[in-house]
Coordinates of C-alpha atoms in Angstrom, one line a residue:
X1 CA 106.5 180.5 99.8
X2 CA 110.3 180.2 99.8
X3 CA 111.7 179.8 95.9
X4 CA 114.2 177.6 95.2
X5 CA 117.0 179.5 94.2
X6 CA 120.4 178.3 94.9
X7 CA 122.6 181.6 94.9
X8 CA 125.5 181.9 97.7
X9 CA 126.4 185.1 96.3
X10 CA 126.8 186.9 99.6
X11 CA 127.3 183.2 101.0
X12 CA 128.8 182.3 104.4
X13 CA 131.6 185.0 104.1
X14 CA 129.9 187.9 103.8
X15 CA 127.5 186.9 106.2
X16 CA 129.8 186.1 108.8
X17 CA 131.2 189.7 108.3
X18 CA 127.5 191.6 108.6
X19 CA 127.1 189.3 112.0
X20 CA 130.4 190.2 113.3
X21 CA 129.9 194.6 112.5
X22 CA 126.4 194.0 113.5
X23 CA 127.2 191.8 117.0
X24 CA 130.4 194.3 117.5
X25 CA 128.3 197.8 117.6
X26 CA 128.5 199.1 120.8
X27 CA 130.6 196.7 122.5
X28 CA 134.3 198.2 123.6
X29 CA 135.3 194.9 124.5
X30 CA 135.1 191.3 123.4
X31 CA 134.7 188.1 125.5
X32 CA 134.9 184.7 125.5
X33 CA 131.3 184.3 125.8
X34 CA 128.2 184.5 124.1
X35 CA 126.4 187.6 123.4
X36 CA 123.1 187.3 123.5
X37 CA 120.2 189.7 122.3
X38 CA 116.5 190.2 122.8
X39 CA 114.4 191.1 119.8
X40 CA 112.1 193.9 121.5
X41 CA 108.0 193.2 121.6
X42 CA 106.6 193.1 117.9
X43 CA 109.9 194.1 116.8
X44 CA 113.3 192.5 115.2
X45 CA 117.2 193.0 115.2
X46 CA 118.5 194.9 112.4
X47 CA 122.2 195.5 111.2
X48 CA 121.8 199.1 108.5
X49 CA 124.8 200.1 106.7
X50 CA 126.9 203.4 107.8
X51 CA 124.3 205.6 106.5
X52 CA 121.8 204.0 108.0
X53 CA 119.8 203.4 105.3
X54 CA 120.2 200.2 103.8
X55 CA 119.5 197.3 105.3
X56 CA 121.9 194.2 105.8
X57 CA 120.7 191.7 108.2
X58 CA 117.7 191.4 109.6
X59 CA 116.7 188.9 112.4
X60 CA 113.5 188.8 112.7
X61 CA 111.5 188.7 116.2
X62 CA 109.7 185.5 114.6
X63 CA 112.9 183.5 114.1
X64 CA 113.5 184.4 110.3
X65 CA 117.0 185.5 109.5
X66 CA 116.7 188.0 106.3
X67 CA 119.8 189.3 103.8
X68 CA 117.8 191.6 101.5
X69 CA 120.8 192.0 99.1
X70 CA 121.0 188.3 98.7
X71 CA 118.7 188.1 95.5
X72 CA 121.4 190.5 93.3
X73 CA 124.2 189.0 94.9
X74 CA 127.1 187.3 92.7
X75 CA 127.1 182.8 92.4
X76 CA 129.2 180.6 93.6
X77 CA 129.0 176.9 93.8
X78 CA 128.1 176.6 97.4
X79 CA 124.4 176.8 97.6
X80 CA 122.1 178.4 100.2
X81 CA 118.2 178.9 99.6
X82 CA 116.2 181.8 100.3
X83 CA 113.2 183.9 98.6
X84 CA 112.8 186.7 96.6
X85 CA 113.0 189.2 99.7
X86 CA 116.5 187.3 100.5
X87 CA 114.7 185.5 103.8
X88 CA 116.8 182.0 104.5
X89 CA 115.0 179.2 104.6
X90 CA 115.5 174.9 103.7
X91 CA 115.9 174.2 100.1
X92 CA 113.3 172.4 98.7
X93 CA 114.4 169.2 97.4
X94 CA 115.3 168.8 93.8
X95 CA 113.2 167.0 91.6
X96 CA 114.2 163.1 91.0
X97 CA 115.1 161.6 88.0
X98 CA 113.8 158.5 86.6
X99 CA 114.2 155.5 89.0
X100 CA 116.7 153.2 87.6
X101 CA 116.9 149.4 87.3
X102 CA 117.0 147.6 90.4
X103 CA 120.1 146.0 91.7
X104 CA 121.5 142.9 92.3
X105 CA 120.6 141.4 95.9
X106 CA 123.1 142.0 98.0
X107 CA 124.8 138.6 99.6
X108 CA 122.8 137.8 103.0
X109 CA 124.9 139.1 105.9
X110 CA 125.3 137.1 108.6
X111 CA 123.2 136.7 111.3
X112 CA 123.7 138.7 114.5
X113 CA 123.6 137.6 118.1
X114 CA 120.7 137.1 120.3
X115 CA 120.1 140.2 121.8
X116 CA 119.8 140.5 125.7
X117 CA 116.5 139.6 126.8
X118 CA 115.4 143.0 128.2
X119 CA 114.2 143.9 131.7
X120 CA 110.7 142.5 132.3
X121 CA 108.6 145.5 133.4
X122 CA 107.0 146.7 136.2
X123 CA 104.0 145.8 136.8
X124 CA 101.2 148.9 136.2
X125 CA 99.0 149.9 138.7
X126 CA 95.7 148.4 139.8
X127 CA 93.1 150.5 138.0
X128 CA 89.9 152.2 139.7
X129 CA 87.2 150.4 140.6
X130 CA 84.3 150.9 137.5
X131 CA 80.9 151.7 138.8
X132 CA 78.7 149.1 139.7
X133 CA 75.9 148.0 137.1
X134 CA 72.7 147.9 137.4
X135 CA 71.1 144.7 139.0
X136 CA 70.3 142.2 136.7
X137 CA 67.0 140.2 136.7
X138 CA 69.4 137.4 134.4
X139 CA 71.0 135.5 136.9
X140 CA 74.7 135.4 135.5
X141 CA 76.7 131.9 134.7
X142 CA 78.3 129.9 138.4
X143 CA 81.6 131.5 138.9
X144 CA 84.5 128.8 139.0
X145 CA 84.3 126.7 142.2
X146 CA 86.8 128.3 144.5
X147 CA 90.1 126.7 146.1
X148 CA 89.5 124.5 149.1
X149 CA 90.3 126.3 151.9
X150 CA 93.2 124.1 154.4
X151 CA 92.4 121.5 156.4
X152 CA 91.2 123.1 159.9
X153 CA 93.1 122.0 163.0
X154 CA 92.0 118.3 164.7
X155 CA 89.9 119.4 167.9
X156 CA 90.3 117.9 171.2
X157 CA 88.9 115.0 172.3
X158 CA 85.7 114.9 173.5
X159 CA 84.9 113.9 177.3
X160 CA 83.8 110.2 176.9
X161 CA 80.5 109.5 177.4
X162 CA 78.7 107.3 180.4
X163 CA 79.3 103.6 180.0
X164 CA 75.8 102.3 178.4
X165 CA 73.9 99.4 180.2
X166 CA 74.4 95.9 179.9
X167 CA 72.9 94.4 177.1
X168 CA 71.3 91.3 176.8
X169 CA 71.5 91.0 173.0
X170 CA 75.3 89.3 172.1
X171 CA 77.2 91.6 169.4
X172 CA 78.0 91.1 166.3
X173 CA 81.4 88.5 166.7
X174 CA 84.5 90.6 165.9
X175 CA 86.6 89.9 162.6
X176 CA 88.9 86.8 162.7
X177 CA 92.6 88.2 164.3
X178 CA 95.7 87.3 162.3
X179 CA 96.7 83.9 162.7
X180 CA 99.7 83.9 165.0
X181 CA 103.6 83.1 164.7
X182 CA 104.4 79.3 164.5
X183 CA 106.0 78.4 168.0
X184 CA 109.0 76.5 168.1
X185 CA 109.7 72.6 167.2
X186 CA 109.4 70.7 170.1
X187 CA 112.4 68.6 170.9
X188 CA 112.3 64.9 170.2
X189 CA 111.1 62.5 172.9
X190 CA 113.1 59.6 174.2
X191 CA 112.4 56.6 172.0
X192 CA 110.3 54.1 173.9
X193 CA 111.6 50.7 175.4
X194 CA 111.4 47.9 172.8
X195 CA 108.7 45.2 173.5
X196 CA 108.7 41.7 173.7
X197 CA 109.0 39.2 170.5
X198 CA 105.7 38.0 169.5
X199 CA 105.2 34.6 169.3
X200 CA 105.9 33.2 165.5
X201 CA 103.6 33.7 163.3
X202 CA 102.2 30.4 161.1
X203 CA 101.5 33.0 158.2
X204 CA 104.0 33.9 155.9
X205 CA 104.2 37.6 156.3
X206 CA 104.6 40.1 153.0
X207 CA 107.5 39.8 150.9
X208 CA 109.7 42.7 151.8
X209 CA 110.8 45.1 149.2
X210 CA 113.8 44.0 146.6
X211 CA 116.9 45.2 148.2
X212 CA 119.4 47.9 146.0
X213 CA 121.7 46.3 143.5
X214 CA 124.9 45.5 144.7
X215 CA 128.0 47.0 143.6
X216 CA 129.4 45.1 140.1
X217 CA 132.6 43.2 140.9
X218 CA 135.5 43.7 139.5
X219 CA 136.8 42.4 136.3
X220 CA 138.1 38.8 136.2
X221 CA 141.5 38.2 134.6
X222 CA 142.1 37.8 130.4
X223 CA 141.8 33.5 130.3
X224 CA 144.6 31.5 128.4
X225 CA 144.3 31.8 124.6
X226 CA 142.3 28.4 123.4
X227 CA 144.1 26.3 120.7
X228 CA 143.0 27.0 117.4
X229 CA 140.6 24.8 115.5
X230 CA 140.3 22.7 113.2
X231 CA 139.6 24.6 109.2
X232 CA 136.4 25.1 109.3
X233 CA 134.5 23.7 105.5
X234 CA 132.1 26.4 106.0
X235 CA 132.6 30.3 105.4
X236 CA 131.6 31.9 108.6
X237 CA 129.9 35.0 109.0
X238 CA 130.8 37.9 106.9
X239 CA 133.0 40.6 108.8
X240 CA 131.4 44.1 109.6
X241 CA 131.8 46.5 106.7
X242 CA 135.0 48.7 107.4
X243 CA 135.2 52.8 107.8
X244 CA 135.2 54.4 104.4
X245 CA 138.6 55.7 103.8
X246 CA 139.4 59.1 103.0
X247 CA 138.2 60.7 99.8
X248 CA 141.1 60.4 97.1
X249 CA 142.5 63.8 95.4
X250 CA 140.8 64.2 92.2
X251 CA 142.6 63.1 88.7
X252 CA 143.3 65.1 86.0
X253 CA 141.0 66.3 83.3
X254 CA 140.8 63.7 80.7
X255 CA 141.1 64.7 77.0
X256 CA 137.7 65.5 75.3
X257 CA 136.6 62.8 73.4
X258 CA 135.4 62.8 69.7
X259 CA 132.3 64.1 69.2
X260 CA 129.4 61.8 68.8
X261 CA 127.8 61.4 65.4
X262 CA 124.1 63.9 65.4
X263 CA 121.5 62.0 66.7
X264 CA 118.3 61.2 64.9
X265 CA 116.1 60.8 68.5
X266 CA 115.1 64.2 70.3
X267 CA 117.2 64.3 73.4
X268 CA 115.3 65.5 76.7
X269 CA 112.9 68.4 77.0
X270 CA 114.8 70.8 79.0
X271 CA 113.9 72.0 82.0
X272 CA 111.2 75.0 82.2
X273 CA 113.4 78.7 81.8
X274 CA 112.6 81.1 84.8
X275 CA 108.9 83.0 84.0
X276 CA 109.6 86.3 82.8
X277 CA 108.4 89.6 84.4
X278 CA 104.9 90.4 83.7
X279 CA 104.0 92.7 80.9
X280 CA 102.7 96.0 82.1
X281 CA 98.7 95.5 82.2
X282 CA 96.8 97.0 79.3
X283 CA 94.9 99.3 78.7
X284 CA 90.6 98.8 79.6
X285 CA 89.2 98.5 76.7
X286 CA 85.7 100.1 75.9
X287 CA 82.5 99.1 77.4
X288 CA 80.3 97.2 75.5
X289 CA 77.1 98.0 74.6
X290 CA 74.4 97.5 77.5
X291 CA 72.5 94.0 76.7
X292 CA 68.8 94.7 76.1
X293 CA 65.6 92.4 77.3
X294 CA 61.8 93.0 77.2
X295 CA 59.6 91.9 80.0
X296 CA 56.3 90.3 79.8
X297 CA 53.5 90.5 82.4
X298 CA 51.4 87.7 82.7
X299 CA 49.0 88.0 85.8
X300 CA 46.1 85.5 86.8
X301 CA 43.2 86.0 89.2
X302 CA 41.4 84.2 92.0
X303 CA 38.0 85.0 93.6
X304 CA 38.2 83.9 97.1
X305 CA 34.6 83.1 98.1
X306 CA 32.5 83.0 101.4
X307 CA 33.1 79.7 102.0
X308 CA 37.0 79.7 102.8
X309 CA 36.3 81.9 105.7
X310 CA 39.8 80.9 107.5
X311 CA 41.2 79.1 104.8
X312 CA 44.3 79.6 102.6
X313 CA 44.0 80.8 98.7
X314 CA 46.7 80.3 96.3
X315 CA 46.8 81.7 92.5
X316 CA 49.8 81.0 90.4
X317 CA 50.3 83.0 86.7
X318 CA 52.2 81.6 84.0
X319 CA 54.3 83.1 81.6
X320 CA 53.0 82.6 77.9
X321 CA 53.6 83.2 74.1
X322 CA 57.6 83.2 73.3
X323 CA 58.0 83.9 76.7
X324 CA 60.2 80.9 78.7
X325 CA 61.5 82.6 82.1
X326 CA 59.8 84.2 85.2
X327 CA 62.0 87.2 86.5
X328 CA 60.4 88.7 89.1
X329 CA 56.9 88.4 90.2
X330 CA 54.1 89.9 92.3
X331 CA 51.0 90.0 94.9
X332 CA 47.4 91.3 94.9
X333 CA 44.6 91.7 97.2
X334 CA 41.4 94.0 96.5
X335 CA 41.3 93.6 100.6
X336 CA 43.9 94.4 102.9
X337 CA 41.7 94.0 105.4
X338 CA 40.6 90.3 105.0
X339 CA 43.4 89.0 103.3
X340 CA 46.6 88.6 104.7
X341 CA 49.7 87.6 102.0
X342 CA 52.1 84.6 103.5
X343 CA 54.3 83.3 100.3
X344 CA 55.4 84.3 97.4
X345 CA 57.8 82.5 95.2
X346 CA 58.3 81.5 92.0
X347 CA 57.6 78.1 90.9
X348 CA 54.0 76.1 91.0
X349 CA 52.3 76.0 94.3
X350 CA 54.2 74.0 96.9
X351 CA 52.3 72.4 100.4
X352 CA 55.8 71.1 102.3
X353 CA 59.0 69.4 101.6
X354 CA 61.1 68.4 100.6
X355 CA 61.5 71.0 98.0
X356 CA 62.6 70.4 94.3
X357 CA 63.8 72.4 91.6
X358 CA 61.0 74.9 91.0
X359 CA 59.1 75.5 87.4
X360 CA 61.0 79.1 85.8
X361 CA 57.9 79.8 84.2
X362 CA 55.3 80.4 87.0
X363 CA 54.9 82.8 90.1
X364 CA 52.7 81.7 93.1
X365 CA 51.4 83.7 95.8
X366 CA 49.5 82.3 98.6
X367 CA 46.9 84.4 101.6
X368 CA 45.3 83.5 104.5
X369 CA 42.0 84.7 103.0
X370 CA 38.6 85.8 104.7
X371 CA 36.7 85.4 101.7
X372 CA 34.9 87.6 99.7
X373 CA 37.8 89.1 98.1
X374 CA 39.9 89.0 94.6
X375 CA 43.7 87.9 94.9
X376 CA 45.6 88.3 91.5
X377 CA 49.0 86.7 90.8
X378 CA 51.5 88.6 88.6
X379 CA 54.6 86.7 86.8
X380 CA 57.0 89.2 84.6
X381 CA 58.6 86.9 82.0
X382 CA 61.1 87.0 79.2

């Protein structure tokens, strides 16, 4: 593992010089190209100082440069990592300090161009065809119905066939054909010679039909004036009221009068003042306490005997004690079977109309009974 020493004691310079002695060995000339050398099998390029014992520079067949002196060389400010054997390698980060408060939000910048829609691409191949399946014993769903396929060509036409024999049945009668153009007005025949006077008739014949108005003459001339009479004693008729004339401008403001001494009556009432805007609603008040009532049952029974086999049975109850008002009410039978409810009602029994105000204290019910049963009226009073 590579420390994190930070020592550029032999540093770039005296590096470059240990490449340069060690690329410059053997060479009697220099170049302008790269040398280039090959690190033998299992082995590695080594640059030895002039008594060949002391390493400088080692490059090792594996890619790792080594400078063994680099651990006891001098520091400078220019870092460069490597381990305790002086093998180069990448520093390893240094450690960070605390993060510190975020920063304002930079203003937004603004907003760049649509880019070019890019090249739509190629469309991939057709992959292999999987292997078939099994066979089902599920048949699977109706695929989609498929296109309809064009129209095929019209065929010729076909050789016609033998003219059939006659028949002696009419057919059906064709359809009614459009109704033709109207042909063209006929000219107008000579008119016909006039015939001879009858003789006169000793009837009066219809009054003919009042001839138009005649045009209205023209205007006779103004006469001479007439002389004028005598005075007349008696007023004659009173001329038609003349056009009003034209509104007069208006006068000037008189001077207030004096004011009048207070009056003992009450003048007018004044007319009613616009209704002000409604107040804003108040609040629901509180619900009251739930009224409270006790229910009575009153009930009264009837035994239907054999002999209304048919018949109808009625049994009214009535409500009792302090008790004034039926509610609600109710029907028995100790026999479904025979008896058959058809009213019930409050009120006394009732036969047909016209109905009257029924009794609030009593609850009827009414069967078509067979007999031999109990029916039992029930009345629920307060």
């Amino acid at each position: 593992m590579q420390s994190a020493s930070r020592v550029s004691g032999f540093s770039r310079r005296n590096i470059a010089v240990s490449i340069s002695l060690a690329l410059a060995t053997g060479f009697g000339s220099v170049y302008a190209a790269d040398v280039q050398v090959n690190t033998p099998p299992a082995g590695n390029f080594v640059v030895k100082d002039n008594t060949g014992t002391t390493t400088l520079l080692q490059v090792q067949g594996s890619g790792g440069v080594v400078i063994p002196s680099l651990p006891s060389a001098a520091t400078y400010a220019t870092g460069v990592c490597f381990d305790a054997s002086g093998t180069l390698g990448q520093c390893v980060p240094a450690s960070a300090g605390a993060t510190g408060a975020t920063g304002p939000s930079g203003l937004n910048g603004a907003t760049g161009s649509t880019g070019v829609t890019g090249p739509i691409g190629s469309t991939g191949s057709i992959g292999a065809t999987g292997v078939t399946g099994a066979a089902s014993t599920i048949a699977g769903p109706t695929g989609a119905t498929g296109n309809s396929g064009a129209t095929g060509s019209t065929g010729a036409t076909g050789v016609t066939g033998p003219t059939g024999a006659a028949s002696t049945v009419a057919g059906p009668t064709g359809a009614t054909g459009n109704i033709g153009l109207t042909g063209p007005t006929g000219s107008t025949g000579s008119t016909g010679v006039t015939g001879a006077t009858g003789a006169t008739s000793t009837v009066a014949g219809p009054t003919g039909a009042t001839g138009n108005i005649g045009a209205t003459g023209s205007t006779g001339s103004t006469g001479a004036t007439g002389a004028t009479g005598a005075t007349s004693t008696v007023a004659g008729p009173t001329g038609a009221t003349g056009n009003i004339g034209a509104t007069g401008s208006t006068g000037s403001t008189g001077v207030t009068g004096a004011t009048g001494a207070t009056s003992t009556v009450a003048g007018p009432t004044g007319a009613p003042g616009n209704i002000g805007a409604a107040g804003p609603t108040g609040s629901t008040g509180a619900t009251g306490a739930a009224g409270t009532f006790t229910l009575t049952m009153f009930s009264n029974s009837f035994a239907v005997s054999v002999s209304v086999t048919g018949g109808a049975a009625t049994v009214t109850a009535t409500c009792g004690g302090t008790t004034t008002m039926v509610v609600s009410g109710g029907c028995h039978t100790t026999s479904l079977t025979n008896d058959g409810a058809s009213a019930s009602y409050m009120g006394a029994p009732v036969t047909g109309g016209p109905f009257t105000q029924p009794a609030t204290n009593k609850w009827t019910c009414s069967y078509s009974s067979g007999g031999s049963t109990t029916i039992t009226a029930f009345a629920y009073c307060k």
